Short mmCIF file of C-alpha atoms and ligand atoms in Angstrom, two decimals:
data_model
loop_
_atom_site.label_atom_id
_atom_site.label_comp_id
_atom_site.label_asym_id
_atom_site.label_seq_id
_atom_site.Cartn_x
_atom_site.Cartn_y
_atom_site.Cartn_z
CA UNK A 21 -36.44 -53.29 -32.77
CA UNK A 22 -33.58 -51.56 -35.08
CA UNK A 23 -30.48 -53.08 -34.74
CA UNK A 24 -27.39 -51.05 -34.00
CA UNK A 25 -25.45 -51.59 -37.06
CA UNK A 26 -22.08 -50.09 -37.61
CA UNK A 27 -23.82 -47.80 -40.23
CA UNK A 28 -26.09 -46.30 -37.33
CA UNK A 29 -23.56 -45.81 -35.02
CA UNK A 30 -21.50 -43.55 -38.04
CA UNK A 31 -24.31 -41.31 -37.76
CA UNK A 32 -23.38 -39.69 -35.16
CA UNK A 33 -21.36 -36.49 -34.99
CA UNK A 34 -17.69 -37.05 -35.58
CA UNK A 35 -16.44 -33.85 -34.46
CA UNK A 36 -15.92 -34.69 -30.75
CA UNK A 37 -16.61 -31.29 -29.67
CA UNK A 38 -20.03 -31.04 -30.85
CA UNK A 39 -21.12 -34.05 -29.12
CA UNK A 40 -23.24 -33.43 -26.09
CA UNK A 41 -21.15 -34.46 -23.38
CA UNK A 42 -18.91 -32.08 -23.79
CA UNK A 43 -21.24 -29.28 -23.80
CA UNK A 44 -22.76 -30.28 -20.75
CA UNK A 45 -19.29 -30.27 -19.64
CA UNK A 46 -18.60 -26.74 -20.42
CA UNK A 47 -22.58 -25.35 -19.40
CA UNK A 48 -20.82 -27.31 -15.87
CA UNK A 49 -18.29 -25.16 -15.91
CA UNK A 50 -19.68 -22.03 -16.76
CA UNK A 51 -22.11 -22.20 -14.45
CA UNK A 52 -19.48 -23.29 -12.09
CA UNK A 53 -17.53 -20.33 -12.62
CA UNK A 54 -20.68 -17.94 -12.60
CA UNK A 55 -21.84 -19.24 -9.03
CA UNK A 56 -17.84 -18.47 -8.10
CA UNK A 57 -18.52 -15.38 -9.14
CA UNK A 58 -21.46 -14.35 -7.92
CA UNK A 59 -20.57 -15.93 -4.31
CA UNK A 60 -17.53 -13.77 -3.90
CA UNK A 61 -19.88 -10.66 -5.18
CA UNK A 62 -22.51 -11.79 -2.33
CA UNK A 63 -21.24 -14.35 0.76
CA UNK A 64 -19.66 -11.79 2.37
CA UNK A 65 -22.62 -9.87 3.07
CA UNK A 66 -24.84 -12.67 4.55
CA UNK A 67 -22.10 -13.30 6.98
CA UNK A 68 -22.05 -9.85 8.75
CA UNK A 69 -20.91 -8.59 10.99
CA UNK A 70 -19.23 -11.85 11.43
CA UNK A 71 -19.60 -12.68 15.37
CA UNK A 72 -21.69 -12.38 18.16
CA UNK A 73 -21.07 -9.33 20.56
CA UNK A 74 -19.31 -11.00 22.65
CA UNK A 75 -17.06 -12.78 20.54
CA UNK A 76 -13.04 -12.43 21.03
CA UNK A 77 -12.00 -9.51 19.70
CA UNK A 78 -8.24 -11.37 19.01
CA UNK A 79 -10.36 -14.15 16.82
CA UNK A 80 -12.30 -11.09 14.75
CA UNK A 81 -8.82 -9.42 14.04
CA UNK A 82 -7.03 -12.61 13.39
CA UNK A 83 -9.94 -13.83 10.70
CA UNK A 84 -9.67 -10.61 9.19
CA UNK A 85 -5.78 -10.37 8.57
CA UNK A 86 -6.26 -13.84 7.31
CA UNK A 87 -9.32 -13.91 5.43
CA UNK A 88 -8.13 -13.98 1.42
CA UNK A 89 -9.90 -12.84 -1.16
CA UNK A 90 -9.19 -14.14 -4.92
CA UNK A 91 -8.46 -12.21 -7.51
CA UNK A 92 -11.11 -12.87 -9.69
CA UNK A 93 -11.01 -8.74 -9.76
CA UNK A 94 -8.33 -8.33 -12.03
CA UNK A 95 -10.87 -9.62 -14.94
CA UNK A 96 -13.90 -7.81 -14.02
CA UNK A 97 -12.03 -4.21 -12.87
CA UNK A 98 -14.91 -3.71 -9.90
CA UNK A 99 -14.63 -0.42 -8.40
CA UNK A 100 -13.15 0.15 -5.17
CA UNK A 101 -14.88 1.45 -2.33
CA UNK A 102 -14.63 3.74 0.45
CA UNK A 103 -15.40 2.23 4.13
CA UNK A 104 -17.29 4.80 6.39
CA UNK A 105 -16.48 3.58 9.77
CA UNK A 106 -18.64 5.75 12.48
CA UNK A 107 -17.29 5.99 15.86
CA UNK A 108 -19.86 6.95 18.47
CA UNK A 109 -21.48 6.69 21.44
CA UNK A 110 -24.18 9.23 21.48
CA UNK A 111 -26.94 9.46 18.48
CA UNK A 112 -25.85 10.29 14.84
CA UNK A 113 -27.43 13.58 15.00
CA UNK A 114 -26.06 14.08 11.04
CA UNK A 115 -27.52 11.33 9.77
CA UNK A 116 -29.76 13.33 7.44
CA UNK A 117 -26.88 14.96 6.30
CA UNK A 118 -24.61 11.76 5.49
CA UNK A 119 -27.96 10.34 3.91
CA UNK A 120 -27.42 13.00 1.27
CA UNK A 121 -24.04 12.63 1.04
CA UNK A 122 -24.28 9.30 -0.13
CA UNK A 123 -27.22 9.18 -2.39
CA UNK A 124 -26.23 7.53 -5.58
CA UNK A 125 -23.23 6.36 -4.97
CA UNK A 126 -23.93 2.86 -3.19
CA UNK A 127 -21.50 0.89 -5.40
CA UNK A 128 -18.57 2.98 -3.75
CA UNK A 129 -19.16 2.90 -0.28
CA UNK A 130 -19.73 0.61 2.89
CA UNK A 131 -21.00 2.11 6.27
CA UNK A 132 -20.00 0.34 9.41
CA UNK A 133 -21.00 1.97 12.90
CA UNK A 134 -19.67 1.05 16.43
CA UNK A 135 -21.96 2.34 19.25
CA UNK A 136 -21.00 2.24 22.66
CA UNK A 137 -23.71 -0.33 24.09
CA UNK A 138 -24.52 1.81 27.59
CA UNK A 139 -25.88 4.70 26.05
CA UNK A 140 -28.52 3.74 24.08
CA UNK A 141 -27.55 4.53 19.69
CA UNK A 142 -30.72 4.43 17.90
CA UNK A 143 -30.41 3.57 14.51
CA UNK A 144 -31.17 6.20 12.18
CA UNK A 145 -31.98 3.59 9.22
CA UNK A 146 -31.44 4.58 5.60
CA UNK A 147 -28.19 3.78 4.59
CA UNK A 148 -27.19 2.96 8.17
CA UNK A 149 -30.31 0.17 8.57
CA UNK A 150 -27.92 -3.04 9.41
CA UNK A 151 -24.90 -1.02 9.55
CA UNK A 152 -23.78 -1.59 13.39
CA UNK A 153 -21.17 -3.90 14.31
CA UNK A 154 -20.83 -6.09 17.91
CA UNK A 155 -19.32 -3.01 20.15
CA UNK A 156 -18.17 -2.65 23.46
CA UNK A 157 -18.08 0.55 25.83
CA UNK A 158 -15.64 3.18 24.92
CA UNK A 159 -14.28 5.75 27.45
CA UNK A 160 -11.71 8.18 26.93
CA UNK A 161 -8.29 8.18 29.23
CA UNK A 162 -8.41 4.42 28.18
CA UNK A 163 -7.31 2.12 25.13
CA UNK A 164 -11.26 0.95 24.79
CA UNK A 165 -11.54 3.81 21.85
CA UNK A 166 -8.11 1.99 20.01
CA UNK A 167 -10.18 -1.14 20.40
CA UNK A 168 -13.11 0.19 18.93
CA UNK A 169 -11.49 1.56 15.41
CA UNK A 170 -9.89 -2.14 15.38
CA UNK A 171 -12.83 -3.16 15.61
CA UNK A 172 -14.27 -1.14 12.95
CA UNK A 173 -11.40 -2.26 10.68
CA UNK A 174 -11.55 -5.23 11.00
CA UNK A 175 -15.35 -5.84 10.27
CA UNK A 176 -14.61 -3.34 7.22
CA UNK A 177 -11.71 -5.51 5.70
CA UNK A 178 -13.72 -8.84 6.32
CA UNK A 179 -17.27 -7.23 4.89
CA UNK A 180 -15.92 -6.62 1.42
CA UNK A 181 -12.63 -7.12 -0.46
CA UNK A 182 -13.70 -3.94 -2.46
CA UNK A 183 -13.23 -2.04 0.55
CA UNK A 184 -9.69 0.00 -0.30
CA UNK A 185 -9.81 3.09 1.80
CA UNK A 186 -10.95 3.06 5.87
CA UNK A 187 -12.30 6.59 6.76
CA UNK A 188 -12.69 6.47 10.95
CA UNK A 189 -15.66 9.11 11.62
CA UNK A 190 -17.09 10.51 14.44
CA UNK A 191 -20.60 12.01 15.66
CA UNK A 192 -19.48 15.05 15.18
CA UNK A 193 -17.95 15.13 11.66
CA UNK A 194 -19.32 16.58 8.33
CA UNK A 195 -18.15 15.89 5.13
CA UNK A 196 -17.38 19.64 3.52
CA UNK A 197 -17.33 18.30 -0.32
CA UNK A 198 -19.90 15.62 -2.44
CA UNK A 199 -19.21 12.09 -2.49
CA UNK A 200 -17.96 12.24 -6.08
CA UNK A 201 -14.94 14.88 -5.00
CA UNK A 202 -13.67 12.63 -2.22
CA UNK A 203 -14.56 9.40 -4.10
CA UNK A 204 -12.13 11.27 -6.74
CA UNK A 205 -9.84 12.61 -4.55
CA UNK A 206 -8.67 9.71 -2.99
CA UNK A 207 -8.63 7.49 -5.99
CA UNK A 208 -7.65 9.72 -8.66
CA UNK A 209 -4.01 8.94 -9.22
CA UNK A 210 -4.23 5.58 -7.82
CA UNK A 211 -6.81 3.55 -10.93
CA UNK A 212 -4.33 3.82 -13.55
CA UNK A 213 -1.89 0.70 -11.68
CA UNK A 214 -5.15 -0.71 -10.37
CA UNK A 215 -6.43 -2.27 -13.93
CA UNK A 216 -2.61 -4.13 -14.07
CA UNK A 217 -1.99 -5.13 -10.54
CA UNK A 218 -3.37 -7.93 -8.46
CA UNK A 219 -3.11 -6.49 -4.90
CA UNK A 220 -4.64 -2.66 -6.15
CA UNK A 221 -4.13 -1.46 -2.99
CA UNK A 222 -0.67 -0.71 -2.45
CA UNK A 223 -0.23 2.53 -4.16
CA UNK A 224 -2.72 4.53 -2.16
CA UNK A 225 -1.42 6.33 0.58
CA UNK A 226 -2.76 6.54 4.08
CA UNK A 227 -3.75 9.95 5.42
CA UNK A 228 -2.78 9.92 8.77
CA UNK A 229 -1.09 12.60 10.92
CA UNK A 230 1.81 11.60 12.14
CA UNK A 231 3.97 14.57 14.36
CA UNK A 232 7.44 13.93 16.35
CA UNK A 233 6.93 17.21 18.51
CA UNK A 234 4.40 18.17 20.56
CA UNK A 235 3.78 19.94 23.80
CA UNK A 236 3.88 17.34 26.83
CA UNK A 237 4.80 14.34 24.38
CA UNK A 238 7.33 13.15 27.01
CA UNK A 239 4.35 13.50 29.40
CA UNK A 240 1.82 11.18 27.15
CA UNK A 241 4.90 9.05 26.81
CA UNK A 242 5.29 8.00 30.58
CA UNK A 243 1.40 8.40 31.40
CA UNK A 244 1.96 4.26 32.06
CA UNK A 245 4.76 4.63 34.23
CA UNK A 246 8.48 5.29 33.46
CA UNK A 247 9.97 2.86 30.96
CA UNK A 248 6.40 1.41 30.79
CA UNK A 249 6.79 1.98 26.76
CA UNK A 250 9.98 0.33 26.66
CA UNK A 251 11.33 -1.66 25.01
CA UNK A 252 9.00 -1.81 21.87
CA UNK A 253 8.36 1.36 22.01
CA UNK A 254 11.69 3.93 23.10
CA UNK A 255 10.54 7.62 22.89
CA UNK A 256 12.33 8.58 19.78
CA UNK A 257 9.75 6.05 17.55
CA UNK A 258 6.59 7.58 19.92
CA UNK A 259 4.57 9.79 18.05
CA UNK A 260 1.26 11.78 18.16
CA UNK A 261 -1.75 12.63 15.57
CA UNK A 262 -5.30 13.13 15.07
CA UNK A 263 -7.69 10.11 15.90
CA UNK A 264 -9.52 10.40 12.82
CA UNK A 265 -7.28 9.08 9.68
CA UNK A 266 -8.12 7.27 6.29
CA UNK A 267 -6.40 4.38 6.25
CA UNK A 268 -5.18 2.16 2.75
CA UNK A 269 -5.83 -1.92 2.81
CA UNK A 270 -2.35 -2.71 3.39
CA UNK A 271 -2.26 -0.29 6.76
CA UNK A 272 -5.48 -1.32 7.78
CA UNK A 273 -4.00 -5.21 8.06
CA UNK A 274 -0.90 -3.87 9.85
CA UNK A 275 -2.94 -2.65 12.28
CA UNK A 276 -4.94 -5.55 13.21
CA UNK A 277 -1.73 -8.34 13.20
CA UNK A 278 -0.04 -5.91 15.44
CA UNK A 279 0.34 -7.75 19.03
CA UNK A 280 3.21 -5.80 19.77
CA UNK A 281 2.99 -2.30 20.50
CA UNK A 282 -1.13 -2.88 20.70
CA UNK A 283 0.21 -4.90 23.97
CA UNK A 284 2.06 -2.10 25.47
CA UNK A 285 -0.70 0.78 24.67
CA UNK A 286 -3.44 -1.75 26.22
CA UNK A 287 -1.58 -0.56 29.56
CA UNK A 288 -3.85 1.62 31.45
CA UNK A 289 -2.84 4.66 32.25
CA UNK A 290 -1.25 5.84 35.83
CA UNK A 291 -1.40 10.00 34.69
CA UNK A 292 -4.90 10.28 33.17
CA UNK A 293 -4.54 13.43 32.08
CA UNK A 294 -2.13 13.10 29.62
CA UNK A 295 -3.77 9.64 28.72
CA UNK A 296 -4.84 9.89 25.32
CA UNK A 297 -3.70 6.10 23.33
CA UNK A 298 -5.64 6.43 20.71
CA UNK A 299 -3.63 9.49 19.07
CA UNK A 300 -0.44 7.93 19.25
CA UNK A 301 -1.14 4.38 19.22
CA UNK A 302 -1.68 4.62 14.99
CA UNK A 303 0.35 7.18 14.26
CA UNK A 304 3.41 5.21 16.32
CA UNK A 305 2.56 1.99 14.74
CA UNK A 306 2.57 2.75 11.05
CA UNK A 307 5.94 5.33 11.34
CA UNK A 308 7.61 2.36 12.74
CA UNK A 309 6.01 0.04 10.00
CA UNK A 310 5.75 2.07 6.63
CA UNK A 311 6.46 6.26 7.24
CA UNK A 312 6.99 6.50 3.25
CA UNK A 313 3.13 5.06 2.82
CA UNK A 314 1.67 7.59 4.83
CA UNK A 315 0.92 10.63 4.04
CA UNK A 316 1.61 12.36 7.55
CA UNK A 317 -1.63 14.50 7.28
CA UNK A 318 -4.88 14.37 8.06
CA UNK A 319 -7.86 14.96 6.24
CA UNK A 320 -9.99 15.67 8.93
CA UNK A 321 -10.10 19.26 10.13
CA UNK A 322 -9.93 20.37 13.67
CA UNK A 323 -10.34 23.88 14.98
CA UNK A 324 -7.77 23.45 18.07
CA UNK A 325 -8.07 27.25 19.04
CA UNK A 326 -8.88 27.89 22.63
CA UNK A 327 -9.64 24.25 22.93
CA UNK A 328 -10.33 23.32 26.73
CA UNK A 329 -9.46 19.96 29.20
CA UNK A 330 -8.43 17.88 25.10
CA UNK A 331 -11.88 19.47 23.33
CA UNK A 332 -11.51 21.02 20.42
CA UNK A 333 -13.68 24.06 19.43
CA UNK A 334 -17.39 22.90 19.31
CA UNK A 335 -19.17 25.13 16.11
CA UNK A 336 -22.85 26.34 17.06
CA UNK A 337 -25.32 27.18 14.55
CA UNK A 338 -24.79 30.65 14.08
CA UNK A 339 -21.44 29.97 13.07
CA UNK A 340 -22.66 27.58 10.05
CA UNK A 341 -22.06 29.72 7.10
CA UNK A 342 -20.48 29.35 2.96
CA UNK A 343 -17.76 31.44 4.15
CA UNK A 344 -17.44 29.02 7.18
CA UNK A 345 -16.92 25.78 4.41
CA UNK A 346 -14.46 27.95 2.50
CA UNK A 347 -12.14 28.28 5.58
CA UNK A 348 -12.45 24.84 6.78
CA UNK A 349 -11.36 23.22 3.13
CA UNK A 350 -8.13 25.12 3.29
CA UNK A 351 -5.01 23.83 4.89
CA UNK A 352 -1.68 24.93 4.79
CA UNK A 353 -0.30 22.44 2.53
CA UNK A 354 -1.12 21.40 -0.72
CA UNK A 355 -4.45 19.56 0.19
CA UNK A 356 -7.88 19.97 0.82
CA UNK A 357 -10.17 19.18 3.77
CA UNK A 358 -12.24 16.50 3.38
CA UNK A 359 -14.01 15.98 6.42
CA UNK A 360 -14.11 18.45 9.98
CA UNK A 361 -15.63 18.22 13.33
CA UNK A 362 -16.75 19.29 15.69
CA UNK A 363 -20.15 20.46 15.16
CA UNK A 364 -22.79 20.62 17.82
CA UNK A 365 -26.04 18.57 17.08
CA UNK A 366 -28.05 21.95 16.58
CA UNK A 367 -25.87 22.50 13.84
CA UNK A 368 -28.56 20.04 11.81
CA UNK A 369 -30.75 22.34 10.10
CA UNK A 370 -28.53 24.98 9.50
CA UNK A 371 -25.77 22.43 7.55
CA UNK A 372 -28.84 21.12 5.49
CA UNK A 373 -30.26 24.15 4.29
CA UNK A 374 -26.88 24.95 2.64
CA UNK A 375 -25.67 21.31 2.37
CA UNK A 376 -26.60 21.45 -2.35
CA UNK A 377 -25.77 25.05 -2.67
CA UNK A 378 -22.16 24.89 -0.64
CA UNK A 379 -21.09 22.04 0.87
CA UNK A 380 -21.97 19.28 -1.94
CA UNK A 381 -21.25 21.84 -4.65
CA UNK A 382 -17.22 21.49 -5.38
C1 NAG B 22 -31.13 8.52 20.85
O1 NAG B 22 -32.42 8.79 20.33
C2 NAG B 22 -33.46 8.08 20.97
C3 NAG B 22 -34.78 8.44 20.28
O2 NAG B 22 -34.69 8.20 18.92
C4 NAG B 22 -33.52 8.45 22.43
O3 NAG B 22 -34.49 7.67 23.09
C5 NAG B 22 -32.14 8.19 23.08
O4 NAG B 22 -32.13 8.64 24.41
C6 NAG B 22 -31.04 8.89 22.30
N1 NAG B 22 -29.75 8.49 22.84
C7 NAG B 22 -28.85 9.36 23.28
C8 NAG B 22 -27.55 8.78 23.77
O5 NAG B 22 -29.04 10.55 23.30
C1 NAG B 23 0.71 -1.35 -16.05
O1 NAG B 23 0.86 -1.62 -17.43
C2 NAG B 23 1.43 -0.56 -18.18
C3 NAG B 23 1.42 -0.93 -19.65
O2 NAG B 23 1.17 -2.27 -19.87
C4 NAG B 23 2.85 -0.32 -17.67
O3 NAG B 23 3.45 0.75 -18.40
C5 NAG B 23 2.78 0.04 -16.20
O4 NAG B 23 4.08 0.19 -15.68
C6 NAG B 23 2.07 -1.05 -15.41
N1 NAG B 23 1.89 -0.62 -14.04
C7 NAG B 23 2.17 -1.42 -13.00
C8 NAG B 23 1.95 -0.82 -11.66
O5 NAG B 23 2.60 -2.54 -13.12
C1 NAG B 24 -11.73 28.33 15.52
O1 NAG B 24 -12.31 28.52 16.79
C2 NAG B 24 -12.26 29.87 17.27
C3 NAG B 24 -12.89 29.90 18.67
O2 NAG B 24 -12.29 28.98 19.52
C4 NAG B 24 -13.00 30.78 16.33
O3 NAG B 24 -12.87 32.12 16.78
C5 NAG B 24 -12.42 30.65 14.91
O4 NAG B 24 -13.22 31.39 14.02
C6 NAG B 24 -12.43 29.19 14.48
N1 NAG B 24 -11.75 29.09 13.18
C7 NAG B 24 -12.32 28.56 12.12
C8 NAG B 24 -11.51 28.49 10.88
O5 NAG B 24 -13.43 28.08 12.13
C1 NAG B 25 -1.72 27.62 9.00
O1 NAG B 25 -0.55 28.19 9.55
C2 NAG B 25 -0.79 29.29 10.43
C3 NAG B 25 0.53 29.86 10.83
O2 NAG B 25 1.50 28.87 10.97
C4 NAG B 25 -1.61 28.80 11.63
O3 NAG B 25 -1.90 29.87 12.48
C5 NAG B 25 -2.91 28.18 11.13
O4 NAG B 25 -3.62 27.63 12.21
C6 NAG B 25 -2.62 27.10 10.10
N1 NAG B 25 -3.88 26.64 9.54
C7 NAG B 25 -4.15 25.36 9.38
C8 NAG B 25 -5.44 25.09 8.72
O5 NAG B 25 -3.39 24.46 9.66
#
């Protein structure tokens, strides 16, 4: 047996840092930091959609408004990502046609679907396999379909920190440009303060229509009763706009910690004709909240001309045309279209034979 003599012990390494417990210190940490890392890439995902259907909607929005993220981003620059939230209760006949909208692009986007449970939704699979969140019935003349894009936000902002822009869509929408050209659209002035700023989210704007005047607004105002609104909400701050919006992070959180006004617009209505609470409830909120980070518009066209009983003009298939897509990109101000309903589900076959040749060619 050697004995340890102070000669053997010299021979080991004097520089401290070579020595072996350190590096098994710092493969720790790495590894440590990788597994961080990779978690905050991945957990999320495993977890959805986060409850059972008949979970509390007031628990889902108040884990999502206070669900944090790190900001292990600011190191790695990730992309941000565009959340596709499908409102519906009837099939999504344009499935096909979203399909090809988002081929190759699945490190930009998140689907999320909310399908009124009594008519039956089949799932068209693809890129909407797994895609449905815990709904509840949605009726119109009632709050249910304000509910329902909460509840679409919500599972949105707790899926996926990447998720920076909330796109509500219906059945009946079409995208009129490629994936890229919105992708770019929406982002393109917006990465530059990104790479230097923690919360990346607060310089994009929210494209929401938001309108003072309207025919009957005084109407839509007291469809709860006189004074119902009041006090949170006096008729100078009501306003009206187009369900369908694209909403930033920071709006999308306003949204679901507001108790307030989301109190008053739960109210059901007493005039149910002129009981529509889910195109003023948003566009009421965030003028009150933040006018000057909205926008105003929408993106989503709507052909209101000779629209009958709050439907707007339903295109058939011999109306599907490239002259059609030209008309429908342009607005009056100085934006493009993005998205427009509403198209009838025979519209299918004509939209995909000239979905590479027009629509997905900018
Ligand atoms: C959806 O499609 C399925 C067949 O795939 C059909 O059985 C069902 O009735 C459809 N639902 C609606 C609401 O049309
Ligand atoms: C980002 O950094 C650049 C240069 O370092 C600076 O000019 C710019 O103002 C910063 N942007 C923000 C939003 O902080
Ligand atoms: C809007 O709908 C009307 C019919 O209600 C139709 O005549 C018109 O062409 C449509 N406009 C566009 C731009 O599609
Ligand atoms: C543009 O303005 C004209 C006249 O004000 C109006 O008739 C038309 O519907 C508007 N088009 C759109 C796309 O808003």
């Amino acid at each position: 047996m050697a004995k340890l003599t102070p000669k053997a012990l010299n021979k080991k390494p004097l520089n401290p840092l070579l020595s072996t417990p350190i590096l098994v210190y710092l493969a720790l940490i790495l590894s440590l930091l990788l597994i961080l890392f990779l978690s905050q890439q991945h957990l999320s995902q495993f977890s959805f959609p986060f409850s059972s259907p008949d979970a509390n909607d007031l628990t889902l929005f108040r884990r999502a408004t206070t669900h944090t993220t790190t900001h292990i981003f600011t190191l790695i620059k990730p992309k941000p990502k565009i959340a596709f939230l499908f409102l519906t209760n009837s099939n999504l006949t344009f499935a096909p046609l979203w399909e090809k909208f988002f081929v190759g692009n699945n490190h930009l986007f998140n689907i999320y679907v909310h399908a009124d449970p009594t008519t039956y939704v089949a799932s068209p699979g693809g890129v909407f396999q797994n895609r449905f969140i815990p709904s509840k019935p949605t009726k119109r003349y009632s709050p249910s379909l304000i509910a329902a894009a909460r509840r679409l936000l919500a599972s949105a902002l707790l899926d996926d920190p990447l998720n920076q822009y909330f796109a509500l869509i219906s059945q009946r929408c079409i995208p009129l440009f490629s994936f890229q050209f919105i992708y770019n659209y929406l982002f393109k002035n917006q990465l530059k303060s990104f790479a230097n700023s923690s919360e990346f989210n607060l310089l994009y704007p929210s494209y929401i229509e938001i309108l003072s005047e309207a025919e009957n607004l005084n109407i839509r105002y007291n469809a709860r009763g006189e004074n119902v609104m009041m006090p949170e909400v006096p008729f100078e701050d009501f306003r009206v706009g187009s369900q369908f919006f694209i909403l930033n992070r920071k709006h999308t959180k306003v949204v679901l910690r507001d108790q307030k006004l989301w109190n008053k617009f739960q109210i059901p209505c007493t005039n149910k004709y002129y009981c529509y609470p889910e195109e003023h409830y948003f566009s009421t909120l965030l003028s009150m909240e933040d006018l000057k980070g909205c926008t105003g518009f929408t993106l989503t066209r709507v052909n209101w001309t000779g629209a009958v009983y709050g439907h707007p003009h339903l295109y058939t298939p011999a109306e599907v045309s490239p002259e059609l897509f030209r008309q429908l990109r342009v607005s009056n101000w100085s934006y493009s279209y993005l998205f427009a309903r509403k198209f009838s589900p025979e519209c299918l076959a004509p939209l995909m034979n000239i979905a590479d040749d027009v629509i997905f060619r900018d």
